[in-house]
Short mmCIF file of C-alpha atoms in Angstrom, two decimals:
data_model
loop_
_atom_site.label_atom_id
_atom_site.label_comp_id
_atom_site.label_asym_id
_atom_site.label_seq_id
_atom_site.Cartn_x
_atom_site.Cartn_y
_atom_site.Cartn_z
CA MET A 1 -27.95 15.31 -99.45
CA ARG A 2 -29.16 17.15 -97.04
CA THR A 3 -29.77 14.66 -94.56
CA ARG A 4 -25.51 14.35 -94.58
CA ARG A 5 -25.12 17.68 -93.91
CA HIS A 6 -27.96 17.47 -91.17
CA TRP A 7 -26.19 14.24 -89.29
CA GLY A 8 -23.19 16.28 -90.00
CA ARG A 9 -23.80 18.86 -88.13
CA GLN A 10 -25.20 16.16 -85.02
CA LEU A 11 -21.58 14.70 -85.09
CA LEU A 12 -20.12 18.42 -85.08
CA VAL A 13 -22.95 18.51 -81.29
CA LEU A 14 -20.97 15.17 -80.67
CA ALA A 15 -17.86 16.27 -80.94
CA ALA A 16 -17.90 19.06 -79.07
CA LEU A 17 -19.83 17.80 -76.47
CA PHE A 18 -16.28 14.48 -76.10
CA GLY A 19 -14.46 17.77 -75.46
CA ALA A 20 -16.28 18.71 -73.31
CA LEU A 21 -16.25 16.30 -71.16
CA GLY A 22 -12.74 15.22 -71.44
CA PRO A 23 -11.34 13.82 -69.71
CA LEU A 24 -12.88 11.63 -67.45
CA GLY A 25 -11.49 12.05 -64.40
CA ALA A 26 -12.22 15.90 -64.70
CA GLN A 27 -15.45 15.74 -63.11
CA GLU A 28 -15.91 16.80 -59.55
CA ARG A 29 -16.30 13.71 -56.76
CA ASP A 30 -17.72 14.56 -53.70
CA GLY A 31 -17.40 12.51 -50.40
CA SER A 32 -14.88 10.05 -51.56
CA LEU A 33 -13.36 8.09 -49.87
CA GLN A 34 -9.61 8.89 -48.49
CA LEU A 35 -6.73 6.11 -48.80
CA ARG A 36 -5.94 7.89 -45.16
CA GLU A 37 -8.86 7.58 -43.37
CA LEU A 38 -9.33 3.87 -45.08
CA LEU A 39 -5.48 2.76 -43.21
CA ASP A 40 -7.33 5.13 -39.61
CA ALA A 41 -10.98 2.45 -39.76
CA VAL A 42 -8.41 -0.24 -40.86
CA GLU A 43 -6.07 -0.43 -37.59
CA GLU A 44 -9.21 0.49 -35.14
CA ARG A 45 -11.67 -2.06 -36.29
CA ASN A 46 -9.52 -5.53 -38.24
CA PRO A 47 -10.25 -8.34 -35.87
CA ARG A 48 -6.70 -9.70 -37.20
CA LEU A 49 -4.70 -6.75 -35.36
CA GLN A 50 -6.72 -7.19 -32.97
CA ALA A 51 -5.90 -10.42 -32.46
CA MET A 52 -2.56 -10.01 -32.53
CA ASP A 53 -2.08 -7.25 -29.97
CA ALA A 54 -4.13 -9.76 -27.44
CA ALA A 55 -1.78 -12.05 -28.49
CA ALA A 56 1.66 -9.70 -27.76
CA ALA A 57 -0.79 -9.06 -24.57
CA ALA A 58 -0.99 -12.65 -23.63
CA ALA A 59 3.50 -12.74 -24.43
CA GLU A 60 4.12 -9.36 -22.25
CA TYR A 61 2.10 -11.88 -19.04
CA ARG A 62 4.07 -14.68 -19.30
CA GLN A 63 7.28 -12.56 -19.34
CA SER A 64 7.27 -12.14 -16.36
CA ASP A 65 6.39 -15.89 -14.87
CA ALA A 66 9.61 -17.83 -16.96
CA GLY A 67 11.75 -14.64 -14.75
CA ALA A 68 10.33 -16.41 -11.18
CA LEU A 69 10.82 -19.82 -9.03
CA PRO A 70 8.13 -22.22 -8.55
CA ASP A 71 5.98 -22.08 -6.47
CA PRO A 72 7.01 -23.20 -2.92
CA MET A 73 5.24 -26.71 -1.81
CA LEU A 74 3.63 -27.01 1.68
CA GLN A 75 2.78 -29.79 3.54
CA LEU A 76 0.53 -30.38 6.13
CA GLY A 77 -0.06 -33.91 7.71
CA ILE A 78 0.67 -36.01 11.01
CA MET A 79 3.56 -38.94 10.90
CA ASN A 80 5.01 -41.70 12.74
CA PHE A 81 0.99 -43.07 14.46
CA GLY A 82 0.39 -46.17 14.51
CA VAL A 83 -1.70 -48.01 12.18
CA PRO A 84 -4.47 -49.31 12.33
CA ASP A 85 -5.68 -47.33 14.44
CA LEU A 86 -2.99 -44.67 14.71
CA ASN A 87 -1.91 -44.74 17.43
CA ALA A 88 -0.52 -42.01 18.60
CA ASP A 89 1.46 -42.74 21.17
CA MET A 90 4.65 -44.18 18.85
CA ALA A 91 7.61 -42.83 20.71
CA MET A 92 7.92 -40.83 17.14
CA SER A 93 5.05 -40.12 16.58
CA MET A 94 3.89 -36.17 15.99
CA ALA A 95 0.33 -34.25 15.01
CA PRO A 96 0.30 -31.56 13.54
CA SER A 97 3.36 -32.45 10.51
CA VAL A 98 4.14 -29.06 8.20
CA GLN A 99 6.80 -28.67 5.62
CA LEU A 100 8.13 -26.09 3.81
CA SER A 101 10.25 -27.39 0.97
CA GLN A 102 11.52 -25.18 -2.50
CA ARG A 103 13.24 -25.73 -5.56
CA VAL A 104 15.65 -23.94 -6.47
CA PRO A 105 17.25 -24.54 -10.57
CA PHE A 106 20.66 -23.43 -10.93
CA PRO A 107 22.40 -20.07 -10.81
CA GLY A 108 21.89 -17.94 -14.00
CA LYS A 109 18.63 -21.08 -15.59
CA LEU A 110 15.75 -18.62 -14.08
CA SER A 111 17.99 -15.25 -15.40
CA LEU A 112 18.27 -17.39 -18.32
CA ARG A 113 14.24 -18.23 -18.82
CA GLY A 114 13.67 -14.80 -18.69
CA GLU A 115 16.14 -13.50 -21.75
CA ILE A 116 14.17 -16.52 -23.43
CA ALA A 117 10.62 -14.96 -22.38
CA GLY A 118 11.50 -11.34 -23.20
CA PHE A 119 12.17 -11.85 -26.33
CA GLY A 120 9.06 -13.52 -27.52
CA SER A 121 7.77 -11.18 -26.00
CA ASP A 122 9.37 -8.60 -28.46
CA MET A 123 9.17 -11.12 -30.77
CA ALA A 124 4.82 -11.34 -30.21
CA ARG A 125 4.57 -6.93 -30.61
CA ALA A 126 6.71 -7.15 -34.23
CA GLY A 127 4.67 -9.97 -34.93
CA ALA A 128 1.84 -7.68 -33.96
CA GLU A 129 3.44 -4.65 -36.13
CA GLU A 130 4.37 -7.04 -39.16
CA ALA A 131 1.18 -8.37 -39.54
CA ARG A 132 -0.55 -4.09 -39.14
CA TRP A 133 1.92 -4.00 -41.99
CA SER A 134 0.41 -6.52 -44.28
CA VAL A 135 -2.98 -5.57 -43.82
CA ARG A 136 -2.14 -2.49 -44.58
CA GLY A 137 -1.22 -3.38 -47.88
CA ALA A 138 -4.42 -5.22 -48.38
CA ALA A 139 -6.24 -2.86 -47.57
CA SER A 140 -4.12 0.06 -49.59
CA ALA A 141 -4.19 -2.64 -53.03
CA LEU A 142 -8.26 -3.12 -52.25
CA PHE A 143 -8.26 0.93 -52.27
CA PHE A 144 -6.21 0.76 -55.50
CA ASP A 145 -7.80 -2.12 -57.19
CA LEU A 146 -11.14 0.34 -56.55
CA TYR A 147 -10.39 3.15 -57.52
CA ALA A 148 -9.16 1.49 -61.12
CA VAL A 149 -12.10 0.33 -60.27
CA ASP A 150 -14.61 2.94 -60.00
CA ARG A 151 -12.41 5.24 -63.18
CA ARG A 152 -12.80 2.56 -65.38
CA LEU A 153 -16.61 2.57 -64.82
CA GLU A 154 -17.15 5.68 -65.42
CA VAL A 155 -15.44 5.64 -68.53
CA MET A 156 -17.35 2.81 -69.86
CA GLN A 157 -20.75 4.63 -68.62
CA GLU A 158 -19.90 8.23 -70.99
CA THR A 159 -18.83 5.30 -73.77
CA LEU A 160 -22.09 3.09 -73.41
CA ALA A 161 -24.16 6.81 -73.92
CA LEU A 162 -22.32 7.68 -76.69
CA LEU A 163 -22.56 4.16 -78.26
CA GLU A 164 -26.35 5.28 -78.16
CA ASP A 165 -25.86 8.29 -79.58
CA PHE A 166 -23.88 6.66 -82.22
CA GLN A 167 -27.08 3.79 -82.64
CA GLN A 168 -28.83 5.71 -83.22
CA ILE A 169 -28.17 8.20 -85.65
CA ALA A 170 -26.45 4.61 -87.88
CA LYS A 171 -30.20 3.62 -87.53
CA ALA A 172 -31.06 7.26 -89.10
CA LEU A 173 -29.12 7.49 -91.49
CA TYR A 174 -30.26 3.60 -92.38
CA ALA A 175 -33.55 4.52 -92.37
CA SER A 176 -32.33 8.39 -94.96
CA GLY A 177 -31.20 5.36 -96.87
CA SER A 178 -27.39 7.13 -96.15
CA SER A 179 -25.76 4.10 -94.19
CA PRO A 180 -25.76 0.49 -94.48
CA GLN A 181 -28.01 -1.88 -92.59
CA ALA A 182 -24.40 -2.83 -91.25
CA ASP A 183 -24.23 -0.13 -89.15
CA VAL A 184 -27.11 -0.03 -87.47
CA LEU A 185 -25.33 -3.85 -86.54
CA ARG A 186 -22.04 -2.97 -85.36
CA ALA A 187 -24.07 -0.25 -83.23
CA ASP A 188 -26.04 -2.78 -81.39
CA VAL A 189 -22.97 -5.16 -81.34
CA GLU A 190 -21.18 -2.66 -79.47
CA VAL A 191 -24.09 -1.44 -77.10
CA ALA A 192 -24.52 -4.77 -75.90
CA ARG A 193 -20.82 -5.45 -75.21
CA MET A 194 -20.59 -2.54 -72.79
CA ASP A 195 -23.44 -2.62 -71.42
CA GLY A 196 -21.96 -6.44 -70.86
CA GLU A 197 -18.85 -4.77 -69.81
CA ILE A 198 -19.98 -2.57 -67.39
CA ARG A 199 -22.58 -5.57 -65.68
CA ARG A 200 -19.42 -7.08 -65.87
CA MET A 201 -16.98 -4.51 -63.32
CA THR A 202 -19.99 -3.72 -61.67
CA ALA A 203 -20.02 -7.31 -60.25
CA THR A 204 -16.78 -6.66 -59.35
CA ARG A 205 -16.86 -3.88 -57.55
CA THR A 206 -19.07 -5.55 -55.81
CA THR A 207 -16.51 -8.00 -55.05
CA LEU A 208 -13.19 -5.40 -53.75
CA ALA A 209 -16.08 -3.63 -51.63
CA ALA A 210 -16.92 -6.60 -49.19
CA ARG A 211 -12.82 -7.71 -48.86
CA LEU A 212 -12.69 -4.10 -47.46
CA ASN A 213 -16.12 -4.21 -45.23
CA ALA A 214 -14.34 -7.19 -43.81
CA LEU A 215 -11.30 -5.10 -43.56
CA MET A 216 -12.68 -3.05 -40.94
CA ASP A 217 -15.62 -5.63 -39.48
CA ARG A 218 -17.88 -4.09 -41.12
CA PRO A 219 -21.22 -6.20 -43.17
CA GLY A 220 -20.66 -7.42 -46.98
CA ASP A 221 -22.85 -5.05 -47.93
CA ALA A 222 -22.00 -1.98 -46.50
CA PRO A 223 -21.34 1.26 -48.83
CA VAL A 224 -17.75 1.85 -49.59
CA ALA A 225 -17.39 5.63 -51.45
CA THR A 226 -15.31 5.93 -54.45
CA PRO A 227 -11.52 6.56 -53.55
CA SER A 228 -9.50 9.93 -54.35
CA LEU A 229 -6.11 8.69 -56.17
CA GLY A 230 -4.91 11.24 -53.74
CA SER A 231 -0.96 12.31 -54.12
CA LEU A 232 1.60 10.10 -54.80
CA PRO A 233 4.99 9.91 -54.32
CA GLY A 234 6.59 10.95 -58.08
CA THR A 235 10.49 9.72 -56.95
CA VAL A 236 11.39 7.05 -54.22
CA PRO A 237 14.96 6.65 -53.05
CA ALA A 238 17.82 4.50 -54.62
CA ARG A 239 17.31 0.53 -53.72
CA ASP A 240 20.12 0.89 -50.99
CA THR A 241 19.28 3.86 -48.92
CA LEU A 242 14.79 1.33 -48.54
CA LEU A 243 16.80 -2.22 -48.08
CA GLY A 244 18.70 0.05 -44.97
CA TRP A 245 15.16 1.28 -44.32
CA ALA A 246 13.75 -2.20 -44.63
CA LEU A 247 16.95 -3.74 -42.42
CA ASP A 248 16.87 -1.31 -40.09
CA SER A 249 12.40 -1.14 -39.24
CA ARG A 250 10.76 -4.28 -40.82
CA PRO A 251 8.65 -5.72 -38.33
CA VAL A 252 9.85 -8.97 -39.56
CA LEU A 253 13.90 -9.23 -40.55
CA GLN A 254 13.12 -7.03 -36.21
CA ARG A 255 11.10 -10.58 -35.14
CA GLY A 256 14.14 -12.71 -37.26
CA ARG A 257 16.17 -11.22 -34.86
CA LEU A 258 15.39 -11.27 -32.08
CA SER A 259 14.34 -15.51 -32.29
CA VAL A 260 18.52 -15.60 -33.04
CA ALA A 261 18.70 -14.22 -29.93
CA GLN A 262 16.50 -16.28 -28.19
CA ALA A 263 17.41 -19.19 -30.09
CA GLY A 264 21.42 -18.24 -29.26
CA LYS A 265 19.40 -17.70 -24.96
CA ARG A 266 17.74 -21.15 -25.40
CA ARG A 267 21.72 -23.00 -26.32
CA GLU A 268 23.06 -21.34 -23.16
CA LEU A 269 20.38 -22.44 -21.20
CA ALA A 270 20.93 -25.38 -23.08
CA ARG A 271 24.01 -26.47 -22.05
CA ARG A 272 23.33 -25.52 -17.85
CA ASP A 273 20.42 -27.77 -17.95
CA ILE A 274 23.48 -30.47 -16.81
CA TRP A 275 23.95 -28.88 -13.39
CA PRO A 276 21.64 -29.86 -11.01
CA ASP A 277 18.35 -27.87 -9.63
CA PHE A 278 18.18 -28.08 -6.32
CA THR A 279 15.67 -28.56 -2.89
CA VAL A 280 15.87 -26.99 -0.08
CA GLY A 281 13.23 -27.84 2.49
CA LEU A 282 12.28 -27.39 6.57
CA SER A 283 9.94 -28.94 8.22
CA TYR A 284 8.22 -28.92 12.40
CA GLY A 285 6.11 -31.61 14.29
CA GLN A 286 4.83 -31.82 18.16
CA ARG A 287 4.76 -34.01 19.90
CA ASP A 288 2.45 -34.50 23.73
CA ARG A 289 4.69 -37.04 25.96
CA GLY A 290 2.18 -36.36 28.83
CA MET A 291 5.16 -34.23 29.82
CA GLY A 292 5.02 -31.56 28.42
CA THR A 293 3.68 -30.59 24.26
CA GLU A 294 7.73 -31.43 22.72
CA ARG A 295 8.84 -29.50 19.06
CA MET A 296 11.19 -30.67 17.22
CA ALA A 297 12.24 -29.18 13.07
CA SER A 298 14.33 -30.10 10.76
CA ALA A 299 15.91 -28.68 7.70
CA MET A 300 17.50 -30.91 3.67
CA VAL A 301 18.57 -30.17 1.20
CA GLY A 302 18.40 -31.51 -1.94
CA PHE A 303 19.47 -31.47 -5.73
CA SER A 304 18.50 -33.29 -8.92
CA LEU A 305 20.84 -36.22 -10.86
CA PRO A 306 21.65 -36.61 -14.68
CA ILE A 307 21.73 -39.73 -15.09
CA HIS A 308 19.92 -39.83 -18.28
CA ALA A 309 22.32 -36.92 -19.78
CA GLY A 310 22.59 -38.78 -23.24
CA SER A 311 19.35 -39.34 -24.00
CA ARG A 312 18.06 -36.31 -22.15
CA GLN A 313 20.09 -33.15 -21.59
CA TYR A 314 22.91 -33.77 -23.99
CA ALA A 315 20.16 -34.35 -26.54
CA LEU A 316 18.58 -30.87 -25.38
CA ARG A 317 21.88 -29.20 -26.02
CA ASP A 318 22.23 -30.28 -30.34
CA GLU A 319 18.03 -29.53 -30.45
CA ALA A 320 19.47 -25.64 -29.24
CA ALA A 321 21.52 -25.10 -31.47
CA ALA A 322 19.90 -26.51 -34.73
CA HIS A 323 17.27 -24.86 -33.72
CA GLU A 324 19.73 -21.55 -33.40
CA ARG A 325 21.22 -22.85 -37.21
CA LEU A 326 17.67 -22.60 -38.66
CA ALA A 327 16.46 -19.15 -36.99
CA GLN A 328 19.75 -17.99 -38.61
CA ALA A 329 19.18 -19.70 -41.84
CA GLU A 330 15.23 -18.41 -42.11
CA LEU A 331 16.96 -14.62 -41.32
CA GLY A 332 19.02 -14.48 -44.53
CA SER A 333 16.62 -15.82 -46.36
CA LEU A 334 13.74 -13.45 -44.99
CA GLU A 335 16.43 -10.65 -46.55
CA ALA A 336 17.18 -12.39 -49.44
CA ASP A 337 13.96 -12.10 -50.10
CA VAL A 338 12.91 -8.00 -48.58
CA GLY A 339 16.52 -7.43 -51.00
CA GLY A 340 13.76 -8.82 -53.79
CA ARG A 341 11.37 -7.42 -53.18
CA ILE A 342 11.98 -3.97 -53.05
CA THR A 343 14.33 -5.24 -57.14
CA GLU A 344 11.18 -6.41 -58.28
CA PHE A 345 8.68 -3.42 -56.71
CA LEU A 346 10.75 -1.03 -58.40
CA ALA A 347 10.62 -2.26 -61.42
CA GLU A 348 6.98 -2.22 -60.92
CA LEU A 349 7.10 1.49 -60.51
CA ASP A 350 9.11 2.72 -63.13
CA ARG A 351 7.25 0.88 -65.88
CA ALA A 352 3.86 1.96 -64.18
CA ARG A 353 4.95 5.21 -64.13
CA THR A 354 6.55 5.08 -67.77
CA LEU A 355 3.95 4.11 -69.33
CA THR A 356 1.57 7.10 -67.01
CA GLN A 357 3.37 9.22 -69.17
CA LEU A 358 3.40 8.14 -71.82
CA TYR A 359 0.34 7.73 -72.76
CA ARG A 360 -0.59 10.95 -70.87
CA ALA A 361 1.81 12.54 -73.14
CA GLU A 362 1.86 11.14 -76.58
CA VAL A 363 -1.21 7.98 -76.48
CA ILE A 364 -4.11 9.64 -75.21
CA PRO A 365 -3.81 12.74 -76.99
CA GLN A 366 -3.21 10.69 -80.53
CA ALA A 367 -6.08 9.55 -80.02
CA ARG A 368 -7.55 12.48 -79.84
CA ALA A 369 -6.40 13.81 -82.46
CA ASN A 370 -6.92 10.78 -84.49
CA VAL A 371 -10.93 11.10 -83.83
CA THR A 372 -10.74 14.80 -84.32
CA SER A 373 -9.59 13.65 -87.84
CA ALA A 374 -11.92 10.74 -87.97
CA LEU A 375 -14.70 13.39 -88.22
CA SER A 376 -13.26 15.81 -90.47
CA SER A 377 -13.21 12.74 -92.75
CA TYR A 378 -16.15 10.96 -92.42
CA ARG A 379 -17.92 14.82 -93.00
CA VAL A 380 -16.41 13.82 -96.54
CA GLY A 381 -17.58 10.65 -96.80
CA THR A 382 -13.87 9.46 -97.09
CA VAL A 383 -14.10 7.33 -93.93
CA ASP A 384 -17.14 5.33 -92.48
CA PHE A 385 -20.15 5.47 -90.13
CA MET A 386 -18.25 3.24 -88.18
CA THR A 387 -15.33 4.02 -87.86
CA LEU A 388 -15.84 7.26 -85.73
CA VAL A 389 -17.37 4.81 -83.88
CA ASP A 390 -14.45 2.92 -82.53
CA ALA A 391 -11.66 6.08 -82.10
CA GLN A 392 -13.84 7.49 -80.17
CA MET A 393 -13.88 3.94 -78.82
CA THR A 394 -9.79 4.15 -78.54
CA VAL A 395 -9.55 6.93 -76.64
CA ASN A 396 -12.18 5.19 -73.97
CA ARG A 397 -10.01 2.66 -73.42
CA TYR A 398 -6.35 4.51 -73.50
CA GLU A 399 -8.46 6.09 -71.17
CA GLY A 400 -9.58 3.64 -68.27
CA GLU A 401 -6.22 2.39 -69.13
CA LEU A 402 -4.56 4.65 -67.36
CA TYR A 403 -6.57 4.54 -65.03
CA GLN A 404 -5.51 0.98 -64.28
CA LEU A 405 -1.72 2.24 -64.59
CA LEU A 406 -2.41 4.62 -62.30
CA GLY A 407 -4.16 2.21 -59.51
CA GLU A 408 -1.18 0.50 -60.22
CA TYR A 409 1.17 2.22 -59.76
CA GLY A 410 -0.28 3.41 -56.68
CA LYS A 411 -0.34 -0.33 -55.07
CA ALA A 412 3.38 -0.70 -55.71
CA VAL A 413 3.99 1.92 -53.59
CA ALA A 414 1.69 0.15 -50.47
CA ALA A 415 4.01 -3.02 -51.46
CA LEU A 416 7.32 -0.95 -50.48
CA GLU A 417 6.49 0.66 -47.95
CA SER A 418 4.46 -2.54 -46.27
CA THR A 419 7.62 -4.58 -47.71
CA ILE A 420 10.27 -1.28 -46.39
CA GLY A 421 7.98 -1.05 -42.61
CA ARG A 422 7.95 2.43 -43.62
CA VAL A 423 6.17 4.66 -45.25
CA LEU A 424 7.80 7.17 -48.59
CA PRO A 425 8.71 10.56 -48.14
CA ARG A 426 6.36 12.46 -49.76
CA ASP A 427 8.04 15.31 -50.51
CA GLY A 428 9.72 14.79 -54.05
CA SER A 429 7.58 15.14 -57.53
CA PHE A 430 3.54 14.16 -57.16
CA ILE A 431 2.18 11.74 -59.45
CA THR A 432 -2.04 12.79 -59.25
CA GLU A 433 -4.97 12.64 -61.01
CA GLU A 434 -4.80 15.28 -63.53
CA ARG A 435 -7.42 17.53 -63.97
#
């Protein structure tokens, strides 16, 4: 009986330890990784974004070339020399002979090509901005996954420490004859299982950190600090508002509209291709007939003949019209996809928010109350030792699931922001990691 009272006092000490620790988030975390800092580093160093910016700059340079006239042709030579001895005494011999020619597209073609190239430049810039949001979304998802993993690791480490304490208590009770050997074996199994879970979760963290480092163009084994949840918007605007924002600011939709406009200009240019391009030229030559130098000049105008219009120009018209229909269909598909994803992420936010509130208000408090009840029952011998262990394990599992829900909520916020192409307002209620 004395031994039972002794270990009862030890359990009371452990229970006091539970109360002192409270939620795992109560521990101070210095030097944590902030999402804003991570996104700034990714936008500055990510190789993909640098490549997209370079591609957009290259498209801007192509724009000026598309609206310019073709380079003129300058020819230098001799004309009408006798062969094979290159006799210059022929009546029409000229040396030197200079010819300059310039091809001039039919009026309107150059301006259309310049507009098409301008749309291409704008599309490249929109593509670079879309890539920025895509990389931002990927980095945010990894950030919140890493947050959940780190918090769950903290819960597991705490759980392992408590299980090792329980293990020692079970062994002492068994040695004194107050507890069956099954309690010792069960405690050994739980300690080994938790150690294995910690190793698995640690490997997951290493993988997530390596992926984050890759986005920042850093070595895969570079240290990554524990993420801080920060403040997440507790409410978001209605679906119609979000869809309106997406139509206005999502880069991929802007690129789709530019693609439709560009296809329309290509169709208009294809209609003009049947009209001939012109070539104008000037030539100059001189000859010496023994009575002084004779100088001669000539001018010419030529134009292309669309003799294969049926298989070339008309086919190009049909192709351009088909590409315009394709661009319109792709834009409609993109808009439908954005609308569907907004609905999807709103549902995910609602699920994670509701479950977070449920865990905080009911599930975890009730689980902690169950630990208190199990401790009281164990003191009077109405429940066995492992019932108390199971009760505490349940509390720790629910705390880990709460952190997982917070991470999923953050990922849904980031995904929604990437979908609409703008940051959600932070002017209402907030979801934070409660201390």
